[in-house]
Amino acid sequence: MKIKINKQTIYNFIISIITILLTGCSEKIALMHPQGTIGKEEKSLILIAITIMLIIIIPVIIMELIFCIKYRNSINKKYYKPNWHHSNIIEFTIWTIPILIIIFLATLTWISTKKLDPNNPIQSDKHPILIQVISLDWKWLFIYPKYNIATINEISFPINTPVQFQITSSSVMNSFFIPQLGSQIYAMNGMKSTLHLIANQTGTYQGISSNFSGSGFSKMKFTVLAKDTKNDFKTWIQNIKNSTNILDDINYQKIQQPSTHNTPIYFSYVKKNLFNNIINNFKNTF
């Protein structure tokens, strides 16, 4: 069977590849432009792993192309019967190199998994900021216990200051992810996940849901404001405290209802132990 390759076929192939590569490109580009210590180390791991694996992939692709060109049907009309024989060098090469690469990647994974464990606090002379995260359908609720305030779809913290996220869900399982800061982690009802991150550059970053959780999950995004100084952060806190909204049981039941395209909402008061109560409510149903 002969396959005709013309300009239109090549054009369609290129367009298909570009389409695949650009799917979700904003998150992929953000992932490769980290603005925090954790994100930078994870980017380094990704690049190392890709480089090592290309040591095998590139020669295989080149040899495949050479084989297809050299032994294509249009040139070799006669039946080709190779003179097979055993080669210790080839056997040694095709087994040793992959084994060494697997050992290297396994060692790298083991070391980096312990080093970048999301439960590990980030070493710093500054006290970490605690943010409690609750996954809703389809929005994010953030509680600052120290200040007794809460927000929907917006968080803020000073740069070069560790942030401890305590994460749960009041609905189905979800995934909390700030690509430019690193380390996604799952939000599960009845459970508490812990994630430590830090931003080293001032800016506005996007947080997303990276786990399918229903029809509105693709719009389940939030804004991350990395402030230049602690005073800028205090001004942001004060702005929330000036809000007339409060987060009691009644209002929580309202925001718990499924909704999409949610703009940031500020709450100047949060019912005590709301985060823990949400976790315990699910535990009692198990």
mmCIF file of N, CA and C in Angstrom, residues 155-279:
data_model
loop_
_atom_site.group_PDB
_atom_site.id
_atom_site.type_symbol
_atom_site.label_atom_id
_atom_site.label_comp_id
_atom_site.label_asym_id
_atom_site.label_seq_id
_atom_site.Cartn_x
_atom_site.Cartn_y
_atom_site.Cartn_z
ATOM 1 N N ILE A 155 -6.728 36.023 45.980
ATOM 2 C CA ILE A 155 -5.868 35.968 47.162
ATOM 3 C C ILE A 155 -4.705 36.918 46.965
ATOM 4 N N SER A 156 -4.049 37.241 48.075
ATOM 5 C CA SER A 156 -2.898 38.126 48.019
ATOM 6 C C SER A 156 -1.947 37.790 49.157
ATOM 7 N N PHE A 157 -0.668 38.062 48.935
ATOM 8 C CA PHE A 157 0.355 37.889 49.964
ATOM 9 C C PHE A 157 1.615 38.624 49.502
ATOM 10 N N PRO A 158 2.503 39.001 50.428
ATOM 11 C CA PRO A 158 3.735 39.698 50.044
ATOM 12 C C PRO A 158 4.720 38.742 49.380
ATOM 13 N N ILE A 159 5.571 39.272 48.529
ATOM 14 C CA ILE A 159 6.605 38.445 47.910
ATOM 15 C C ILE A 159 7.649 38.049 48.951
ATOM 16 N N ASN A 160 8.351 36.973 48.654
ATOM 17 C CA ASN A 160 9.418 36.443 49.527
ATOM 18 C C ASN A 160 8.903 36.051 50.912
ATOM 19 N N THR A 161 7.613 35.782 50.998
ATOM 20 C CA THR A 161 6.993 35.334 52.250
ATOM 21 C C THR A 161 6.318 33.988 52.014
ATOM 22 N N PRO A 162 6.673 32.952 52.764
ATOM 23 C CA PRO A 162 6.050 31.633 52.571
ATOM 24 C C PRO A 162 4.543 31.688 52.814
ATOM 25 N N VAL A 163 3.823 30.907 52.050
ATOM 26 C CA VAL A 163 2.372 30.817 52.198
ATOM 27 C C VAL A 163 2.005 29.358 52.440
ATOM 28 N N GLN A 164 1.266 29.115 53.512
ATOM 29 C CA GLN A 164 0.782 27.766 53.808
ATOM 30 C C GLN A 164 -0.692 27.681 53.440
ATOM 31 N N PHE A 165 -1.000 26.811 52.473
ATOM 32 C CA PHE A 165 -2.386 26.595 52.061
ATOM 33 C C PHE A 165 -2.916 25.328 52.724
ATOM 34 N N GLN A 166 -4.058 25.439 53.378
ATOM 35 C CA GLN A 166 -4.794 24.277 53.859
ATOM 36 C C GLN A 166 -6.017 24.142 52.959
ATOM 37 N N ILE A 167 -6.155 22.988 52.303
ATOM 38 C CA ILE A 167 -7.087 22.867 51.185
ATOM 39 C C ILE A 167 -8.079 21.731 51.413
ATOM 40 N N THR A 168 -9.342 22.017 51.139
ATOM 41 C CA THR A 168 -10.380 20.991 51.194
ATOM 42 C C THR A 168 -11.432 21.304 50.129
ATOM 43 N N SER A 169 -12.460 20.484 50.063
ATOM 44 C CA SER A 169 -13.539 20.693 49.098
ATOM 45 C C SER A 169 -14.875 20.552 49.801
ATOM 46 N N SER A 170 -15.823 21.359 49.379
ATOM 47 C CA SER A 170 -17.169 21.212 49.923
ATOM 48 C C SER A 170 -18.068 20.526 48.903
ATOM 49 N N SER A 171 -17.445 20.005 47.839
ATOM 50 C CA SER A 171 -18.189 19.300 46.799
ATOM 51 C C SER A 171 -17.337 18.122 46.313
ATOM 52 N N VAL A 172 -17.252 17.939 45.007
ATOM 53 C CA VAL A 172 -16.469 16.841 44.453
ATOM 54 C C VAL A 172 -14.977 17.158 44.535
ATOM 55 N N MET A 173 -14.151 16.153 44.236
ATOM 56 C CA MET A 173 -12.706 16.357 44.269
ATOM 57 C C MET A 173 -12.287 17.356 43.199
ATOM 58 N N ASN A 174 -11.348 18.221 43.562
ATOM 59 C CA ASN A 174 -10.836 19.217 42.639
ATOM 60 C C ASN A 174 -9.329 19.284 42.764
ATOM 61 N N SER A 175 -8.697 20.217 42.068
ATOM 62 C CA SER A 175 -7.248 20.354 42.142
ATOM 63 C C SER A 175 -6.858 21.827 42.131
ATOM 64 N N PHE A 176 -6.126 22.225 43.161
ATOM 65 C CA PHE A 176 -5.699 23.608 43.350
ATOM 66 C C PHE A 176 -4.327 23.786 42.699
ATOM 67 N N PHE A 177 -4.199 24.763 41.796
ATOM 68 C CA PHE A 177 -2.955 24.897 41.034
ATOM 69 C C PHE A 177 -2.699 26.357 40.667
ATOM 70 N N ILE A 178 -1.495 26.838 41.025
ATOM 71 C CA ILE A 178 -1.004 28.145 40.577
ATOM 72 C C ILE A 178 0.236 27.855 39.739
ATOM 73 N N PRO A 179 0.108 27.735 38.409
ATOM 74 C CA PRO A 179 1.199 27.248 37.566
ATOM 75 C C PRO A 179 2.529 27.968 37.760
ATOM 76 N N GLN A 180 2.534 29.286 37.907
ATOM 77 C CA GLN A 180 3.793 30.016 38.002
ATOM 78 C C GLN A 180 4.456 29.901 39.376
ATOM 79 N N LEU A 181 3.735 29.378 40.347
ATOM 80 C CA LEU A 181 4.323 29.167 41.669
ATOM 81 C C LEU A 181 4.595 27.697 41.934
ATOM 82 N N GLY A 182 3.933 26.800 41.212
ATOM 83 C CA GLY A 182 4.259 25.379 41.268
ATOM 84 C C GLY A 182 3.322 24.531 42.105
ATOM 85 N N SER A 183 3.438 23.220 41.925
ATOM 86 C CA SER A 183 2.818 22.189 42.768
ATOM 87 C C SER A 183 1.297 22.267 42.861
ATOM 88 N N GLN A 184 0.622 21.537 41.984
ATOM 89 C CA GLN A 184 -0.822 21.380 42.154
ATOM 90 C C GLN A 184 -1.067 20.343 43.243
ATOM 91 N N ILE A 185 -2.203 20.460 43.919
ATOM 92 C CA ILE A 185 -2.553 19.482 44.953
ATOM 93 C C ILE A 185 -4.064 19.333 44.995
ATOM 94 N N TYR A 186 -4.520 18.127 45.311
ATOM 95 C CA TYR A 186 -5.954 17.835 45.245
ATOM 96 C C TYR A 186 -6.706 18.376 46.456
ATOM 97 N N ALA A 187 -7.929 18.822 46.173
ATOM 98 C CA ALA A 187 -8.866 19.254 47.205
ATOM 99 C C ALA A 187 -9.957 18.200 47.297
ATOM 100 N N MET A 188 -10.080 17.547 48.465
ATOM 101 C CA MET A 188 -11.033 16.445 48.629
ATOM 102 C C MET A 188 -11.924 16.687 49.844
ATOM 103 N N ASN A 189 -13.205 16.413 49.699
ATOM 104 C CA ASN A 189 -14.114 16.637 50.814
ATOM 105 C C ASN A 189 -13.809 15.685 51.962
ATOM 106 N N GLY A 190 -13.941 16.193 53.163
ATOM 107 C CA GLY A 190 -13.661 15.414 54.361
ATOM 108 C C GLY A 190 -12.183 15.257 54.657
ATOM 109 N N MET A 191 -11.315 15.886 53.857
ATOM 110 C CA MET A 191 -9.873 15.776 54.050
ATOM 111 C C MET A 191 -9.220 17.152 53.941
ATOM 112 N N LYS A 192 -8.026 17.272 54.518
ATOM 113 C CA LYS A 192 -7.269 18.523 54.450
ATOM 114 C C LYS A 192 -5.913 18.251 53.820
ATOM 115 N N SER A 193 -5.644 18.930 52.690
ATOM 116 C CA SER A 193 -4.332 18.863 52.060
ATOM 117 C C SER A 193 -3.545 20.116 52.424
ATOM 118 N N THR A 194 -2.225 19.978 52.461
ATOM 119 C CA THR A 194 -1.363 21.105 52.796
ATOM 120 C C THR A 194 -0.389 21.377 51.658
ATOM 121 N N LEU A 195 -0.224 22.637 51.328
ATOM 122 C CA LEU A 195 0.680 23.045 50.255
ATOM 123 C C LEU A 195 1.420 24.302 50.675
ATOM 124 N N HIS A 196 2.747 24.319 50.474
ATOM 125 C CA HIS A 196 3.562 25.487 50.777
ATOM 126 C C HIS A 196 4.126 26.070 49.484
ATOM 127 N N LEU A 197 3.903 27.354 49.276
ATOM 128 C CA LEU A 197 4.410 28.047 48.092
ATOM 129 C C LEU A 197 5.011 29.385 48.488
ATOM 130 N N ILE A 198 5.738 29.984 47.544
ATOM 131 C CA ILE A 198 6.303 31.315 47.773
ATOM 132 C C ILE A 198 6.443 32.019 46.426
ATOM 133 N N ALA A 199 6.192 33.315 46.402
ATOM 134 C CA ALA A 199 6.387 34.129 45.201
ATOM 135 C C ALA A 199 7.610 35.011 45.404
ATOM 136 N N ASN A 200 8.481 35.050 44.408
ATOM 137 C CA ASN A 200 9.699 35.860 44.507
ATOM 138 C C ASN A 200 9.654 37.109 43.645
ATOM 139 N N GLN A 201 8.582 37.234 42.867
ATOM 140 C CA GLN A 201 8.440 38.397 41.985
ATOM 141 C C GLN A 201 7.058 39.013 42.157
ATOM 142 N N THR A 202 7.020 40.339 42.171
ATOM 143 C CA THR A 202 5.734 41.035 42.232
ATOM 144 C C THR A 202 4.954 40.799 40.939
ATOM 145 N N GLY A 203 3.665 40.576 41.055
ATOM 146 C CA GLY A 203 2.871 40.376 39.854
ATOM 147 C C GLY A 203 1.490 39.850 40.146
ATOM 148 N N THR A 204 0.734 39.691 39.086
ATOM 149 C CA THR A 204 -0.606 39.114 39.159
ATOM 150 C C THR A 204 -0.589 37.790 38.413
ATOM 151 N N TYR A 205 -0.872 36.711 39.107
ATOM 152 C CA TYR A 205 -0.809 35.379 38.522
ATOM 153 C C TYR A 205 -2.204 34.756 38.504
ATOM 154 N N GLN A 206 -2.341 33.726 37.699
ATOM 155 C CA GLN A 206 -3.639 33.059 37.596
ATOM 156 C C GLN A 206 -3.596 31.688 38.249
ATOM 157 N N GLY A 207 -4.599 31.417 39.074
ATOM 158 C CA GLY A 207 -4.772 30.092 39.639
ATOM 159 C C GLY A 207 -5.911 29.398 38.919
ATOM 160 N N ILE A 208 -5.831 28.079 38.840
ATOM 161 C CA ILE A 208 -6.824 27.340 38.073
ATOM 162 C C ILE A 208 -7.253 26.069 38.803
ATOM 163 N N SER A 209 -8.307 25.476 38.303
ATOM 164 C CA SER A 209 -8.670 24.115 38.675
ATOM 165 C C SER A 209 -8.085 23.202 37.606
ATOM 166 N N SER A 210 -7.261 22.237 38.007
ATOM 167 C CA SER A 210 -6.616 21.361 37.022
ATOM 168 C C SER A 210 -7.174 19.944 37.084
ATOM 169 N N ASN A 211 -8.388 19.807 37.614
ATOM 170 C CA ASN A 211 -9.027 18.489 37.675
ATOM 171 C C ASN A 211 -10.497 18.644 37.286
ATOM 172 N N PHE A 212 -10.942 17.854 36.313
ATOM 173 C CA PHE A 212 -12.319 17.985 35.847
ATOM 174 C C PHE A 212 -13.293 17.738 36.994
ATOM 175 N N SER A 213 -14.185 18.704 37.218
ATOM 176 C CA SER A 213 -15.122 18.597 38.337
ATOM 177 C C SER A 213 -16.538 19.017 37.936
ATOM 178 N N GLY A 214 -16.829 18.942 36.651
ATOM 179 C CA GLY A 214 -18.163 19.314 36.205
ATOM 180 C C GLY A 214 -18.126 20.311 35.070
ATOM 181 N N SER A 215 -19.284 20.730 34.622
ATOM 182 C CA SER A 215 -19.402 21.565 33.426
ATOM 183 C C SER A 215 -18.757 22.932 33.572
ATOM 184 N N GLY A 216 -18.627 23.442 34.805
ATOM 185 C CA GLY A 216 -18.091 24.796 34.979
ATOM 186 C C GLY A 216 -16.641 24.856 35.405
ATOM 187 N N PHE A 217 -15.932 23.716 35.406
ATOM 188 C CA PHE A 217 -14.585 23.725 35.976
ATOM 189 C C PHE A 217 -13.598 24.552 35.152
ATOM 190 N N SER A 218 -13.808 24.656 33.830
ATOM 191 C CA SER A 218 -12.877 25.403 32.988
ATOM 192 C C SER A 218 -12.892 26.891 33.304
ATOM 193 N N LYS A 219 -13.975 27.372 33.920
ATOM 194 C CA LYS A 219 -14.066 28.784 34.308
ATOM 195 C C LYS A 219 -13.703 28.975 35.787
ATOM 196 N N MET A 220 -13.234 27.907 36.415
ATOM 197 C CA MET A 220 -12.936 27.947 37.847
ATOM 198 C C MET A 220 -11.526 28.496 38.067
ATOM 199 N N LYS A 221 -11.359 29.792 37.835
ATOM 200 C CA LYS A 221 -10.054 30.434 37.931
ATOM 201 C C LYS A 221 -10.069 31.486 39.028
ATOM 202 N N PHE A 222 -8.889 31.801 39.554
ATOM 203 C CA PHE A 222 -8.792 32.844 40.583
ATOM 204 C C PHE A 222 -7.529 33.667 40.363
ATOM 205 N N THR A 223 -7.517 34.850 40.963
ATOM 206 C CA THR A 223 -6.413 35.788 40.792
ATOM 207 C C THR A 223 -5.496 35.753 42.008
ATOM 208 N N VAL A 224 -4.189 35.740 41.735
ATOM 209 C CA VAL A 224 -3.179 35.764 42.795
ATOM 210 C C VAL A 224 -2.408 37.073 42.690
ATOM 211 N N LEU A 225 -2.450 37.874 43.753
ATOM 212 C CA LEU A 225 -1.757 39.168 43.783
ATOM 213 C C LEU A 225 -0.541 39.065 44.686
ATOM 214 N N ALA A 226 0.647 39.063 44.086
ATOM 215 C CA ALA A 226 1.891 39.046 44.861
ATOM 216 C C ALA A 226 2.326 40.488 45.091
ATOM 217 N N LYS A 227 2.188 40.959 46.337
ATOM 218 C CA LYS A 227 2.444 42.353 46.668
ATOM 219 C C LYS A 227 3.933 42.612 46.894
ATOM 220 N N ASP A 228 4.340 43.838 46.583
ATOM 221 C CA ASP A 228 5.751 44.207 46.683
ATOM 222 C C ASP A 228 6.220 44.322 48.128
ATOM 223 N N THR A 229 5.395 44.874 48.993
ATOM 224 C CA THR A 229 5.768 45.059 50.394
ATOM 225 C C THR A 229 4.658 44.577 51.316
ATOM 226 N N LYS A 230 4.992 44.462 52.581
ATOM 227 C CA LYS A 230 4.006 44.046 53.573
ATOM 228 C C LYS A 230 2.937 45.113 53.743
ATOM 229 N N ASN A 231 3.304 46.385 53.561
ATOM 230 C CA ASN A 231 2.327 47.470 53.666
ATOM 231 C C ASN A 231 1.276 47.379 52.562
ATOM 232 N N ASP A 232 1.708 47.004 51.356
ATOM 233 C CA ASP A 232 0.751 46.815 50.262
ATOM 234 C C ASP A 232 -0.233 45.702 50.596
ATOM 235 N N PHE A 233 0.283 44.651 51.218
ATOM 236 C CA PHE A 233 -0.581 43.539 51.614
ATOM 237 C C PHE A 233 -1.566 43.986 52.694
ATOM 238 N N LYS A 234 -1.104 44.776 53.661
ATOM 239 C CA LYS A 234 -1.985 45.269 54.721
ATOM 240 C C LYS A 234 -3.082 46.165 54.151
ATOM 241 N N THR A 235 -2.748 46.938 53.117
ATOM 242 C CA THR A 235 -3.754 47.779 52.468
ATOM 243 C C THR A 235 -4.833 46.922 51.814
ATOM 244 N N TRP A 236 -4.410 45.824 51.194
ATOM 245 C CA TRP A 236 -5.369 44.891 50.581
ATOM 246 C C TRP A 236 -6.266 44.273 51.651
ATOM 247 N N ILE A 237 -5.683 43.900 52.786
ATOM 248 C CA ILE A 237 -6.461 43.334 53.891
ATOM 249 C C ILE A 237 -7.486 44.347 54.400
ATOM 250 N N GLN A 238 -7.043 45.582 54.553
ATOM 251 C CA GLN A 238 -7.930 46.622 55.062
ATOM 252 C C GLN A 238 -9.095 46.869 54.106
ATOM 253 N N ASN A 239 -8.812 46.787 52.821
ATOM 254 C CA ASN A 239 -9.858 46.971 51.820
ATOM 255 C C ASN A 239 -10.947 45.912 51.975
ATOM 256 N N ILE A 240 -10.538 44.684 52.290
ATOM 257 C CA ILE A 240 -11.517 43.602 52.497
ATOM 258 C C ILE A 240 -12.295 43.826 53.789
ATOM 259 N N LYS A 241 -11.613 44.296 54.823
ATOM 260 C CA LYS A 241 -12.291 44.552 56.097
ATOM 261 C C LYS A 241 -13.334 45.655 55.985
ATOM 262 N N ASN A 242 -13.205 46.482 54.974
ATOM 263 C CA ASN A 242 -14.184 47.556 54.775
ATOM 264 C C ASN A 242 -15.448 47.070 54.066
ATOM 265 N N SER A 243 -15.426 45.809 53.630
ATOM 266 C CA SER A 243 -16.586 45.271 52.929
ATOM 267 C C SER A 243 -17.768 45.099 53.886
ATOM 268 N N THR A 244 -18.968 45.209 53.353
ATOM 269 C CA THR A 244 -20.179 45.031 54.162
ATOM 270 C C THR A 244 -20.654 43.574 54.164
ATOM 271 N N ASN A 245 -20.000 42.724 53.378
ATOM 272 C CA ASN A 245 -20.391 41.308 53.310
ATOM 273 C C ASN A 245 -19.825 40.534 54.489
ATOM 274 N N ILE A 246 -20.613 39.611 55.012
ATOM 275 C CA ILE A 246 -20.132 38.710 56.059
ATOM 276 C C ILE A 246 -20.388 37.271 55.625
ATOM 277 N N LEU A 247 -19.565 36.350 56.122
ATOM 278 C CA LEU A 247 -19.696 34.945 55.742
ATOM 279 C C LEU A 247 -20.181 34.140 56.944
ATOM 280 N N ASP A 248 -21.488 34.118 57.114
ATOM 281 C CA ASP A 248 -22.092 33.282 58.158
ATOM 282 C C ASP A 248 -22.713 32.057 57.498
ATOM 283 N N ASP A 249 -23.456 31.277 58.254
ATOM 284 C CA ASP A 249 -24.044 30.047 57.720
ATOM 285 C C ASP A 249 -24.992 30.322 56.556
ATOM 286 N N ILE A 250 -25.774 31.383 56.671
ATOM 287 C CA ILE A 250 -26.760 31.703 55.627
ATOM 288 C C ILE A 250 -26.070 32.059 54.320
ATOM 289 N N ASN A 251 -25.067 32.957 54.402
ATOM 290 C CA ASN A 251 -24.359 33.375 53.191
ATOM 291 C C ASN A 251 -23.505 32.256 52.616
ATOM 292 N N TYR A 252 -23.002 31.397 53.488
ATOM 293 C CA TYR A 252 -22.220 30.274 52.979
ATOM 294 C C TYR A 252 -23.097 29.337 52.148
ATOM 295 N N GLN A 253 -24.316 29.104 52.603
ATOM 296 C CA GLN A 253 -25.229 28.261 51.846
ATOM 297 C C GLN A 253 -25.526 28.871 50.478
ATOM 298 N N LYS A 254 -25.536 30.203 50.409
ATOM 299 C CA LYS A 254 -25.791 30.877 49.134
ATOM 300 C C LYS A 254 -24.626 30.699 48.167
ATOM 301 N N ILE A 255 -23.394 30.953 48.643
ATOM 302 C CA ILE A 255 -22.247 30.863 47.737
ATOM 303 C C ILE A 255 -21.896 29.414 47.413
ATOM 304 N N GLN A 256 -22.430 28.494 48.189
ATOM 305 C CA GLN A 256 -22.166 27.078 47.936
ATOM 306 C C GLN A 256 -22.905 26.572 46.704
ATOM 307 N N GLN A 257 -23.917 27.310 46.263
ATOM 308 C CA GLN A 257 -24.677 26.899 45.092
ATOM 309 C C GLN A 257 -23.815 27.009 43.828
ATOM 310 N N PRO A 258 -23.934 26.056 42.893
ATOM 311 C CA PRO A 258 -23.116 26.079 41.673
ATOM 312 C C PRO A 258 -23.284 27.371 40.889
ATOM 313 N N SER A 259 -22.164 27.934 40.440
ATOM 314 C CA SER A 259 -22.178 29.134 39.615
ATOM 315 C C SER A 259 -20.830 29.257 38.911
ATOM 316 N N THR A 260 -20.810 29.998 37.799
ATOM 317 C CA THR A 260 -19.579 30.196 37.027
ATOM 318 C C THR A 260 -19.349 31.684 36.785
ATOM 319 N N HIS A 261 -18.159 32.001 36.225
ATOM 320 C CA HIS A 261 -17.775 33.381 35.925
ATOM 321 C C HIS A 261 -17.920 34.268 37.161
ATOM 322 N N ASN A 262 -17.418 33.787 38.283
ATOM 323 C CA ASN A 262 -17.574 34.529 39.537
ATOM 324 C C ASN A 262 -16.479 35.582 39.686
ATOM 325 N N THR A 263 -16.884 36.829 39.833
ATOM 326 C CA THR A 263 -15.934 37.907 40.102
ATOM 327 C C THR A 263 -15.568 37.881 41.585
ATOM 328 N N PRO A 264 -14.432 38.470 41.950
ATOM 329 C CA PRO A 264 -14.020 38.457 43.358
ATOM 330 C C PRO A 264 -15.064 39.083 44.282
ATOM 331 N N ILE A 265 -15.293 38.433 45.413
ATOM 332 C CA ILE A 265 -16.192 38.933 46.454
ATOM 333 C C ILE A 265 -15.426 38.928 47.767
ATOM 334 N N TYR A 266 -15.573 39.996 48.569
ATOM 335 C CA TYR A 266 -14.853 40.128 49.838
ATOM 336 C C TYR A 266 -15.819 39.979 51.010
ATOM 337 N N PHE A 267 -15.338 39.340 52.068
ATOM 338 C CA PHE A 267 -16.114 39.174 53.290
ATOM 339 C C PHE A 267 -15.284 39.704 54.465
ATOM 340 N N SER A 268 -15.835 40.662 55.174
ATOM 341 C CA SER A 268 -15.110 41.289 56.282
ATOM 342 C C SER A 268 -15.198 40.485 57.571
ATOM 343 N N TYR A 269 -16.049 39.465 57.574
ATOM 344 C CA TYR A 269 -16.198 38.611 58.760
ATOM 345 C C TYR A 269 -16.464 37.175 58.307
ATOM 346 N N VAL A 270 -15.850 36.220 59.007
ATOM 347 C CA VAL A 270 -16.048 34.802 58.715
ATOM 348 C C VAL A 270 -16.436 34.086 59.995
ATOM 349 N N LYS A 271 -17.434 33.231 59.906
ATOM 350 C CA LYS A 271 -17.831 32.459 61.065
ATOM 351 C C LYS A 271 -16.659 31.618 61.576
ATOM 352 N N LYS A 272 -16.471 31.569 62.854
ATOM 353 C CA LYS A 272 -15.344 30.861 63.464
ATOM 354 C C LYS A 272 -15.379 29.368 63.117
ATOM 355 N N ASN A 273 -14.197 28.846 62.792
ATOM 356 C CA ASN A 273 -14.009 27.414 62.503
ATOM 357 C C ASN A 273 -14.816 26.926 61.297
ATOM 358 N N LEU A 274 -15.121 27.817 60.367
ATOM 359 C CA LEU A 274 -15.895 27.421 59.193
ATOM 360 C C LEU A 274 -15.158 26.344 58.392
ATOM 361 N N PHE A 275 -13.873 26.517 58.208
ATOM 362 C CA PHE A 275 -13.078 25.563 57.425
ATOM 363 C C PHE A 275 -13.119 24.171 58.054
ATOM 364 N N ASN A 276 -12.841 24.090 59.340
ATOM 365 C CA ASN A 276 -12.842 22.793 60.035
ATOM 366 C C ASN A 276 -14.239 22.175 60.077
ATOM 367 N N ASN A 277 -15.258 23.012 60.205
ATOM 368 C CA ASN A 277 -16.630 22.495 60.239
ATOM 369 C C ASN A 277 -17.007 21.844 58.910
ATOM 370 N N ILE A 278 -16.542 22.422 57.807
ATOM 371 C CA ILE A 278 -16.835 21.852 56.484
ATOM 372 C C ILE A 278 -16.203 20.463 56.363
ATOM 373 N N ILE A 279 -14.966 20.338 56.837
ATOM 374 C CA ILE A 279 -14.289 19.037 56.811
ATOM 375 C C ILE A 279 -15.023 18.034 57.692
#
